[in-house]
């Protein structure tokens, strides 16, 4: 894969669209893809020319402290998505449909997908599941919304799956995943995300469809790579550390260090000092003192 020809042209970054993503695939330019849940992280991703942002329901874990993604609501996703869309002017933003926002009926799925687009300002939505979700994908795509299918490890089904595991490690699992990918494309999805699948089978799945296929923990034979922001920057407070989660910084450690130093300075009286307090004219201060003392 080459690295030229991204959405950055002549120093001016253009809005990343579905067309951009398709031509990046055609030119074998891998897309950089991260999660974000708030305005500053979307703005940081923007400053770094990240191509795609997923407002993941993983925000329930990274931002809200839930143990898994199941309790995340549409209202929480709207809150995250609106903030991200305010910060991400050029990146392609995908809103992640939370548990029970699309499983119950086509109508509900279309209504909630529509909210990500019209209320929050996202460019597309993502939902989990293959063949069993084909009808929902069809309904949402027919209403004019671009859909990303999510296959492999699908966190909203971990109770059914019996926990987090790697998929596509046997011929049977690979065949089922490939059928899912084809069903998702046939239903009208614009792209697919593969999670926790070994590199070679993931690459074969990409070859079995024509739409862009991105991965998280699915090797490099794909059209782009997703990482959870909090894993990437070392800010995840929790005990889940997937093998694929490469850490590029240790922001959590830096935040703790800064807070320890602040706490120590408050206790010792070093903070605030003159530099951090507002000055007042001596004659005004004298007048205030007289007022206070005379009271
Ligand atoms: O919510 C999320 O961030 C996701 C990724 C784990 C793929 O769905």
mmCIF file of C-alpha atoms and ligand atoms in Angstrom:
data_model
loop_
_atom_site.group_PDB
_atom_site.id
_atom_site.type_symbol
_atom_site.label_atom_id
_atom_site.label_comp_id
_atom_site.label_asym_id
_atom_site.label_seq_id
_atom_site.Cartn_x
_atom_site.Cartn_y
_atom_site.Cartn_z
ATOM 1 C CA UNK A 1 0.000 0.000 0.000
ATOM 2 C CA UNK A 2 1.241 3.507 -0.797
ATOM 3 C CA UNK A 3 0.804 6.494 1.481
ATOM 4 C CA UNK A 4 0.306 9.288 -1.036
ATOM 5 C CA UNK A 5 -2.939 10.749 -2.345
ATOM 6 C CA UNK A 6 -4.834 11.293 0.898
ATOM 7 C CA UNK A 7 -7.512 13.926 1.385
ATOM 8 C CA UNK A 8 -4.772 16.515 2.006
ATOM 9 C CA UNK A 9 -4.130 18.392 -1.235
ATOM 10 C CA UNK A 10 -1.756 21.342 -1.814
ATOM 11 C CA UNK A 11 -1.580 21.899 1.947
ATOM 12 C CA UNK A 12 -5.358 22.436 2.067
ATOM 13 C CA UNK A 13 -7.332 19.576 3.496
ATOM 14 C CA UNK A 14 -10.596 18.833 1.738
ATOM 15 C CA UNK A 15 -13.655 17.293 3.379
ATOM 16 C CA UNK A 16 -13.359 13.499 3.313
ATOM 17 C CA UNK A 17 -16.397 12.035 1.566
ATOM 18 C CA UNK A 18 -17.509 8.572 0.563
ATOM 19 C CA UNK A 19 -16.021 9.393 -2.855
ATOM 20 C CA UNK A 20 -12.665 10.218 -1.223
ATOM 21 C CA UNK A 21 -12.706 6.926 0.667
ATOM 22 C CA UNK A 22 -13.526 4.965 -2.498
ATOM 23 C CA UNK A 23 -10.736 6.611 -4.443
ATOM 24 C CA UNK A 24 -8.296 6.038 -1.556
ATOM 25 C CA UNK A 25 -9.211 2.346 -1.758
ATOM 26 C CA UNK A 26 -8.721 2.355 -5.535
ATOM 27 C CA UNK A 27 -5.303 4.006 -5.114
ATOM 28 C CA UNK A 28 -4.405 1.676 -2.226
ATOM 29 C CA UNK A 29 -4.029 4.562 0.230
ATOM 30 C CA UNK A 30 -4.881 3.240 3.714
ATOM 31 C CA UNK A 31 -7.256 5.426 5.724
ATOM 32 C CA UNK A 32 -6.341 6.507 9.259
ATOM 33 C CA UNK A 33 -9.344 6.020 11.496
ATOM 34 C CA UNK A 34 -9.745 6.737 15.235
ATOM 35 C CA UNK A 35 -12.552 6.980 17.720
ATOM 36 C CA UNK A 36 -13.438 10.310 19.343
ATOM 37 C CA UNK A 37 -16.187 11.234 21.769
ATOM 38 C CA UNK A 38 -15.769 14.962 22.431
ATOM 39 C CA UNK A 39 -14.894 18.297 20.839
ATOM 40 C CA UNK A 40 -11.201 18.507 21.821
ATOM 41 C CA UNK A 41 -10.309 14.983 20.703
ATOM 42 C CA UNK A 42 -12.108 15.545 17.376
ATOM 43 C CA UNK A 43 -10.178 18.812 16.953
ATOM 44 C CA UNK A 44 -6.888 17.016 17.743
ATOM 45 C CA UNK A 45 -7.735 14.309 15.177
ATOM 46 C CA UNK A 46 -8.532 17.069 12.691
ATOM 47 C CA UNK A 47 -5.194 18.777 13.353
ATOM 48 C CA UNK A 48 -3.482 15.436 12.695
ATOM 49 C CA UNK A 49 -5.300 15.021 9.328
ATOM 50 C CA UNK A 50 -6.982 11.798 10.445
ATOM 51 C CA UNK A 51 -9.231 10.618 7.591
ATOM 52 C CA UNK A 52 -12.105 9.053 9.535
ATOM 53 C CA UNK A 53 -13.569 9.343 13.035
ATOM 54 C CA UNK A 54 -15.843 6.809 14.695
ATOM 55 C CA UNK A 55 -17.999 8.174 17.495
ATOM 56 C CA UNK A 56 -17.957 4.711 19.024
ATOM 57 C CA UNK A 57 -20.283 3.363 21.668
ATOM 58 C CA UNK A 58 -16.933 2.431 23.259
ATOM 59 C CA UNK A 59 -17.371 5.975 24.622
ATOM 60 C CA UNK A 60 -19.578 4.331 27.230
ATOM 61 C CA UNK A 61 -16.442 2.622 28.538
ATOM 62 C CA UNK A 62 -13.743 5.229 27.792
ATOM 63 C CA UNK A 63 -15.756 8.294 28.846
ATOM 64 C CA UNK A 64 -18.572 7.138 31.104
ATOM 65 C CA UNK A 65 -16.995 4.241 33.004
ATOM 66 C CA UNK A 66 -19.451 1.517 31.957
ATOM 67 C CA UNK A 67 -18.089 -2.016 32.134
ATOM 68 C CA UNK A 68 -19.137 -2.723 28.524
ATOM 69 C CA UNK A 69 -21.053 -0.981 25.701
ATOM 70 C CA UNK A 70 -24.486 -2.468 26.410
ATOM 71 C CA UNK A 71 -25.875 0.346 28.634
ATOM 72 C CA UNK A 72 -25.043 3.144 26.165
ATOM 73 C CA UNK A 73 -28.144 5.096 25.076
ATOM 74 C CA UNK A 74 -29.058 7.092 21.967
ATOM 75 C CA UNK A 75 -29.042 10.275 24.057
ATOM 76 C CA UNK A 76 -25.456 9.612 25.191
ATOM 77 C CA UNK A 77 -24.444 8.900 21.584
ATOM 78 C CA UNK A 78 -26.110 12.138 20.427
ATOM 79 C CA UNK A 79 -24.200 14.069 23.098
ATOM 80 C CA UNK A 80 -20.853 12.566 21.989
ATOM 81 C CA UNK A 81 -21.642 12.833 18.254
ATOM 82 C CA UNK A 82 -22.702 16.489 18.298
ATOM 83 C CA UNK A 83 -19.509 17.465 20.134
ATOM 84 C CA UNK A 84 -17.329 15.466 17.719
ATOM 85 C CA UNK A 85 -19.022 16.963 14.659
ATOM 86 C CA UNK A 86 -18.348 20.458 16.017
ATOM 87 C CA UNK A 87 -14.626 19.639 16.190
ATOM 88 C CA UNK A 88 -14.230 17.520 13.038
ATOM 89 C CA UNK A 89 -14.689 19.759 10.044
ATOM 90 C CA UNK A 90 -12.973 17.635 7.379
ATOM 91 C CA UNK A 91 -12.752 14.073 8.694
ATOM 92 C CA UNK A 92 -15.476 11.591 7.695
ATOM 93 C CA UNK A 93 -17.520 11.049 10.879
ATOM 94 C CA UNK A 94 -19.394 7.811 11.584
ATOM 95 C CA UNK A 95 -21.896 7.541 14.436
ATOM 96 C CA UNK A 96 -22.077 4.172 16.163
ATOM 97 C CA UNK A 97 -25.638 2.927 16.724
ATOM 98 C CA UNK A 98 -25.937 1.736 20.343
ATOM 99 C CA UNK A 99 -27.511 -1.491 21.578
ATOM 100 C CA UNK A 100 -31.315 -1.572 21.024
ATOM 101 C CA UNK A 101 -31.274 1.472 18.748
ATOM 102 C CA UNK A 102 -31.624 -0.680 15.580
ATOM 103 C CA UNK A 103 -32.290 -4.311 16.554
ATOM 104 C CA UNK A 104 -36.047 -3.994 17.210
ATOM 105 C CA UNK A 105 -37.452 -2.792 13.871
ATOM 106 C CA UNK A 106 -36.549 -1.198 10.542
ATOM 107 C CA UNK A 107 -38.539 1.891 11.527
ATOM 108 C CA UNK A 108 -36.613 2.419 14.755
ATOM 109 C CA UNK A 109 -33.321 1.749 12.977
ATOM 110 C CA UNK A 110 -34.128 4.366 10.291
ATOM 111 C CA UNK A 111 -35.272 6.922 12.883
ATOM 112 C CA UNK A 112 -32.159 6.542 15.000
ATOM 113 C CA UNK A 113 -29.786 6.427 12.016
ATOM 114 C CA UNK A 114 -31.452 9.637 10.806
ATOM 115 C CA UNK A 115 -30.772 11.338 14.150
ATOM 116 C CA UNK A 116 -27.021 10.744 13.773
ATOM 117 C CA UNK A 117 -27.164 12.530 10.411
ATOM 118 C CA UNK A 118 -29.708 15.332 10.870
ATOM 119 C CA UNK A 119 -29.260 16.140 14.598
ATOM 120 C CA UNK A 120 -25.601 15.382 15.159
ATOM 121 C CA UNK A 121 -24.140 16.037 11.697
ATOM 122 C CA UNK A 122 -22.452 12.639 11.135
ATOM 123 C CA UNK A 123 -21.653 11.415 7.611
ATOM 124 C CA UNK A 124 -22.646 7.769 8.171
ATOM 125 C CA UNK A 125 -23.669 5.249 10.834
ATOM 126 C CA UNK A 126 -22.239 1.919 11.944
ATOM 127 C CA UNK A 127 -24.106 -1.096 13.230
ATOM 128 C CA UNK A 128 -23.014 -4.544 14.337
ATOM 129 C CA UNK A 129 -23.957 -7.797 12.628
ATOM 130 C CA UNK A 130 -23.946 -9.501 9.227
ATOM 131 C CA UNK A 131 -26.708 -11.568 7.612
ATOM 132 C CA UNK A 132 -28.990 -11.142 10.614
ATOM 133 C CA UNK A 133 -28.831 -7.333 10.257
ATOM 134 C CA UNK A 134 -29.136 -7.220 6.436
ATOM 135 C CA UNK A 135 -32.754 -5.997 6.581
ATOM 136 C CA UNK A 136 -31.820 -3.125 8.893
ATOM 137 C CA UNK A 137 -28.881 -2.129 6.692
ATOM 138 C CA UNK A 138 -31.161 -2.205 3.640
ATOM 139 C CA UNK A 139 -33.774 -0.018 5.359
ATOM 140 C CA UNK A 140 -31.223 2.568 6.549
ATOM 141 C CA UNK A 141 -29.359 2.655 3.220
ATOM 142 C CA UNK A 142 -32.661 3.009 1.335
ATOM 143 C CA UNK A 143 -33.442 6.047 3.473
ATOM 144 C CA UNK A 144 -30.265 7.644 2.097
ATOM 145 C CA UNK A 145 -27.837 7.076 4.971
ATOM 146 C CA UNK A 146 -24.409 5.493 4.390
ATOM 147 C CA UNK A 147 -23.943 2.422 6.598
ATOM 148 C CA UNK A 148 -20.823 0.693 7.899
ATOM 149 C CA UNK A 149 -21.300 -2.978 8.768
ATOM 150 C CA UNK A 150 -19.263 -4.298 11.725
ATOM 151 C CA UNK A 151 -18.196 -7.970 11.679
ATOM 152 C CA UNK A 152 -15.986 -10.291 13.713
ATOM 153 C CA UNK A 153 -15.855 -9.338 17.369
ATOM 154 C CA UNK A 154 -19.027 -7.335 17.899
ATOM 155 C CA UNK A 155 -19.011 -5.954 21.465
ATOM 156 C CA UNK A 156 -22.818 -5.614 21.660
ATOM 157 C CA UNK A 157 -23.052 -9.443 21.409
ATOM 158 C CA UNK A 158 -20.390 -10.383 23.937
ATOM 159 C CA UNK A 159 -22.872 -12.023 26.294
ATOM 160 C CA UNK A 160 -24.016 -14.327 23.454
ATOM 161 C CA UNK A 161 -20.420 -14.948 22.349
ATOM 162 C CA UNK A 162 -19.310 -15.663 25.936
ATOM 163 C CA UNK A 163 -16.768 -12.819 26.071
ATOM 164 C CA UNK A 164 -14.174 -11.116 23.876
ATOM 165 C CA UNK A 165 -12.563 -13.521 21.351
ATOM 166 C CA UNK A 166 -10.802 -13.620 17.992
ATOM 167 C CA UNK A 167 -12.935 -14.602 14.962
ATOM 168 C CA UNK A 168 -12.108 -16.261 11.620
ATOM 169 C CA UNK A 169 -9.588 -18.738 13.031
ATOM 170 C CA UNK A 170 -11.289 -21.782 11.489
ATOM 171 C CA UNK A 171 -12.601 -22.526 7.985
ATOM 172 C CA UNK A 172 -16.144 -22.581 9.356
ATOM 173 C CA UNK A 173 -15.822 -19.189 11.050
ATOM 174 C CA UNK A 174 -14.122 -17.704 7.982
ATOM 175 C CA UNK A 175 -16.922 -18.932 5.693
ATOM 176 C CA UNK A 176 -19.542 -17.456 7.974
ATOM 177 C CA UNK A 177 -17.694 -14.106 8.111
ATOM 178 C CA UNK A 178 -17.301 -14.026 4.324
ATOM 179 C CA UNK A 179 -21.036 -14.731 3.888
ATOM 180 C CA UNK A 180 -21.758 -11.926 6.361
ATOM 181 C CA UNK A 181 -19.526 -9.503 4.455
ATOM 182 C CA UNK A 182 -21.238 -10.324 1.151
ATOM 183 C CA UNK A 183 -24.701 -10.026 2.748
ATOM 184 C CA UNK A 184 -23.788 -6.639 4.243
ATOM 185 C CA UNK A 185 -22.547 -5.353 0.858
ATOM 186 C CA UNK A 186 -25.621 -6.749 -0.943
ATOM 187 C CA UNK A 187 -27.858 -5.011 1.614
ATOM 188 C CA UNK A 188 -26.396 -1.650 0.591
ATOM 189 C CA UNK A 189 -23.641 -0.990 3.144
ATOM 190 C CA UNK A 190 -20.998 1.469 1.949
ATOM 191 C CA UNK A 191 -18.150 -0.050 3.972
ATOM 192 C CA UNK A 192 -17.297 -2.757 6.474
ATOM 193 C CA UNK A 193 -15.305 -2.796 9.704
ATOM 194 C CA UNK A 194 -13.628 -6.068 10.753
ATOM 195 C CA UNK A 195 -12.670 -6.515 14.389
ATOM 196 C CA UNK A 196 -10.303 -9.098 15.928
ATOM 197 C CA UNK A 197 -9.654 -11.342 12.916
ATOM 198 C CA UNK A 198 -6.225 -12.740 11.874
ATOM 199 C CA UNK A 199 -4.591 -10.835 9.006
ATOM 200 C CA UNK A 200 -4.862 -13.394 6.184
ATOM 201 C CA UNK A 201 -8.570 -14.283 6.567
ATOM 202 C CA UNK A 202 -9.349 -10.564 6.986
ATOM 203 C CA UNK A 203 -7.518 -9.861 3.708
ATOM 204 C CA UNK A 204 -9.554 -12.588 1.940
ATOM 205 C CA UNK A 205 -12.777 -11.051 3.247
ATOM 206 C CA UNK A 206 -11.710 -7.686 1.826
ATOM 207 C CA UNK A 207 -11.145 -9.368 -1.535
ATOM 208 C CA UNK A 208 -14.621 -10.919 -1.509
ATOM 209 C CA UNK A 209 -16.419 -7.524 -1.555
ATOM 210 C CA UNK A 210 -15.979 -4.323 -3.564
ATOM 211 C CA UNK A 211 -16.655 -1.750 -0.803
ATOM 212 C CA UNK A 212 -13.841 -0.442 1.461
ATOM 213 C CA UNK A 213 -13.019 -2.734 4.386
ATOM 214 C CA UNK A 214 -11.355 -1.281 7.471
ATOM 215 C CA UNK A 215 -10.002 -3.134 10.471
ATOM 216 C CA UNK A 216 -9.316 -2.947 14.173
ATOM 217 C CA UNK A 217 -7.125 -5.871 15.193
ATOM 218 C CA UNK A 218 -7.497 -7.387 11.720
ATOM 219 C CA UNK A 219 -4.042 -6.872 10.175
ATOM 220 C CA UNK A 220 -2.840 -4.593 7.425
ATOM 221 C CA UNK A 221 -4.337 -6.185 4.273
ATOM 222 C CA UNK A 222 -7.275 -3.794 4.517
ATOM 223 C CA UNK A 223 -8.297 -0.326 3.344
ATOM 224 C CA UNK A 224 -7.506 1.392 6.639
ATOM 225 C CA UNK A 225 -6.881 1.019 10.353
ATOM 226 C CA UNK A 226 -9.016 1.986 13.346
ATOM 227 C CA UNK A 227 -7.787 2.400 16.921
ATOM 228 C CA UNK A 228 -9.664 3.444 20.037
ATOM 229 C CA UNK A 229 -8.321 6.913 20.900
ATOM 230 C CA UNK A 230 -7.976 6.152 24.611
ATOM 231 C CA UNK A 231 -5.886 3.016 23.870
ATOM 232 C CA UNK A 232 -3.718 4.969 21.424
ATOM 233 C CA UNK A 233 -2.990 7.862 23.807
ATOM 234 C CA UNK A 234 -2.808 5.769 26.997
ATOM 235 C CA UNK A 235 -5.892 7.255 28.634
ATOM 236 C CA UNK A 236 -8.096 4.188 29.084
ATOM 237 C CA UNK A 237 -9.030 3.622 32.734
ATOM 238 C CA UNK A 238 -9.898 -0.058 32.859
ATOM 239 C CA UNK A 239 -8.481 -3.525 32.602
ATOM 240 C CA UNK A 240 -9.265 -4.426 28.956
ATOM 241 C CA UNK A 241 -6.028 -4.284 26.899
ATOM 242 C CA UNK A 242 -6.519 -5.854 23.468
ATOM 243 C CA UNK A 243 -3.388 -7.219 21.693
ATOM 244 C CA UNK A 244 -3.910 -4.797 18.785
ATOM 245 C CA UNK A 245 -4.113 -1.650 20.923
ATOM 246 C CA UNK A 246 -0.762 0.026 20.173
ATOM 247 C CA UNK A 247 -0.029 2.869 22.593
ATOM 248 C CA UNK A 248 1.581 5.995 21.103
ATOM 249 C CA UNK A 249 1.529 8.136 24.261
ATOM 250 C CA UNK A 250 0.887 7.867 27.984
ATOM 251 C CA UNK A 251 -1.495 10.743 28.583
ATOM 252 C CA UNK A 252 -3.079 9.076 31.629
ATOM 253 C CA UNK A 253 0.302 9.026 33.404
ATOM 254 C CA UNK A 254 0.930 12.661 32.468
ATOM 255 C CA UNK A 255 -2.495 13.742 33.761
ATOM 256 C CA UNK A 256 -1.917 11.921 37.057
ATOM 257 C CA UNK A 257 1.560 13.496 37.415
ATOM 258 C CA UNK A 258 0.157 16.983 36.770
ATOM 259 C CA UNK A 259 -2.644 16.456 39.308
ATOM 260 C CA UNK A 260 -0.218 15.137 41.942
ATOM 261 C CA UNK A 261 1.984 18.206 41.497
ATOM 262 C CA UNK A 262 -1.063 20.506 41.701
ATOM 263 C CA UNK A 263 -2.390 18.752 44.822
ATOM 264 C CA UNK A 264 1.025 19.045 46.514
ATOM 265 C CA UNK A 265 1.308 22.766 45.659
ATOM 266 C CA UNK A 266 -2.175 23.502 47.012
ATOM 267 C CA UNK A 267 -1.381 21.703 50.282
ATOM 268 C CA UNK A 268 2.014 23.437 50.658
ATOM 269 C CA UNK A 269 0.655 26.896 49.749
ATOM 270 C CA UNK A 270 2.878 27.190 46.653
ATOM 271 C CA UNK A 271 -0.217 27.623 44.473
ATOM 272 C CA UNK A 272 -1.568 30.157 43.716
ATOM 273 C CA UNK A 273 1.300 32.668 43.818
ATOM 274 C CA UNK A 274 1.423 36.301 42.660
ATOM 275 C CA UNK A 275 1.656 35.271 39.011
ATOM 276 C CA UNK A 276 -1.744 33.552 39.207
ATOM 277 C CA UNK A 277 -3.689 36.191 41.158
ATOM 278 C CA UNK A 278 -5.285 39.447 39.957
ATOM 279 C CA UNK A 279 -3.644 42.757 40.999
ATOM 280 C CA UNK A 280 -5.565 45.604 42.671
ATOM 281 C CA UNK A 281 -4.678 49.319 43.056
ATOM 282 C CA UNK A 282 -3.304 50.057 46.550
ATOM 283 C CA UNK A 283 -5.760 52.924 47.176
ATOM 284 C CA UNK A 284 -8.744 50.686 46.302
ATOM 285 C CA UNK A 285 -7.432 47.966 48.570
ATOM 286 C CA UNK A 286 -7.001 50.544 51.367
ATOM 287 C CA UNK A 287 -10.626 51.661 50.900
ATOM 288 C CA UNK A 288 -11.868 48.045 51.043
ATOM 289 C CA UNK A 289 -9.796 47.406 54.208
ATOM 290 C CA UNK A 290 -11.282 50.489 55.894
ATOM 291 C CA UNK A 291 -14.781 49.324 54.920
ATOM 292 C CA UNK A 292 -14.202 45.802 56.255
ATOM 293 C CA UNK A 293 -12.488 46.944 59.449
ATOM 294 C CA UNK A 294 -15.082 49.641 60.133
ATOM 295 C CA UNK A 295 -17.949 47.168 59.771
HETATM 296 O O1 LIG B 1 -17.456 1.538 19.715
HETATM 297 C C1 LIG B 1 -16.390 1.365 19.128
HETATM 298 O O2 LIG B 1 -15.410 2.081 19.310
HETATM 299 C C2 LIG B 1 -16.330 0.257 18.196
HETATM 300 C C3 LIG B 1 -14.960 -0.287 17.897
HETATM 301 C C4 LIG B 1 -14.548 -1.212 18.973
HETATM 302 C C5 LIG B 1 -14.910 -0.943 16.584
HETATM 303 O O3 LIG B 1 -17.321 -0.243 17.767
#
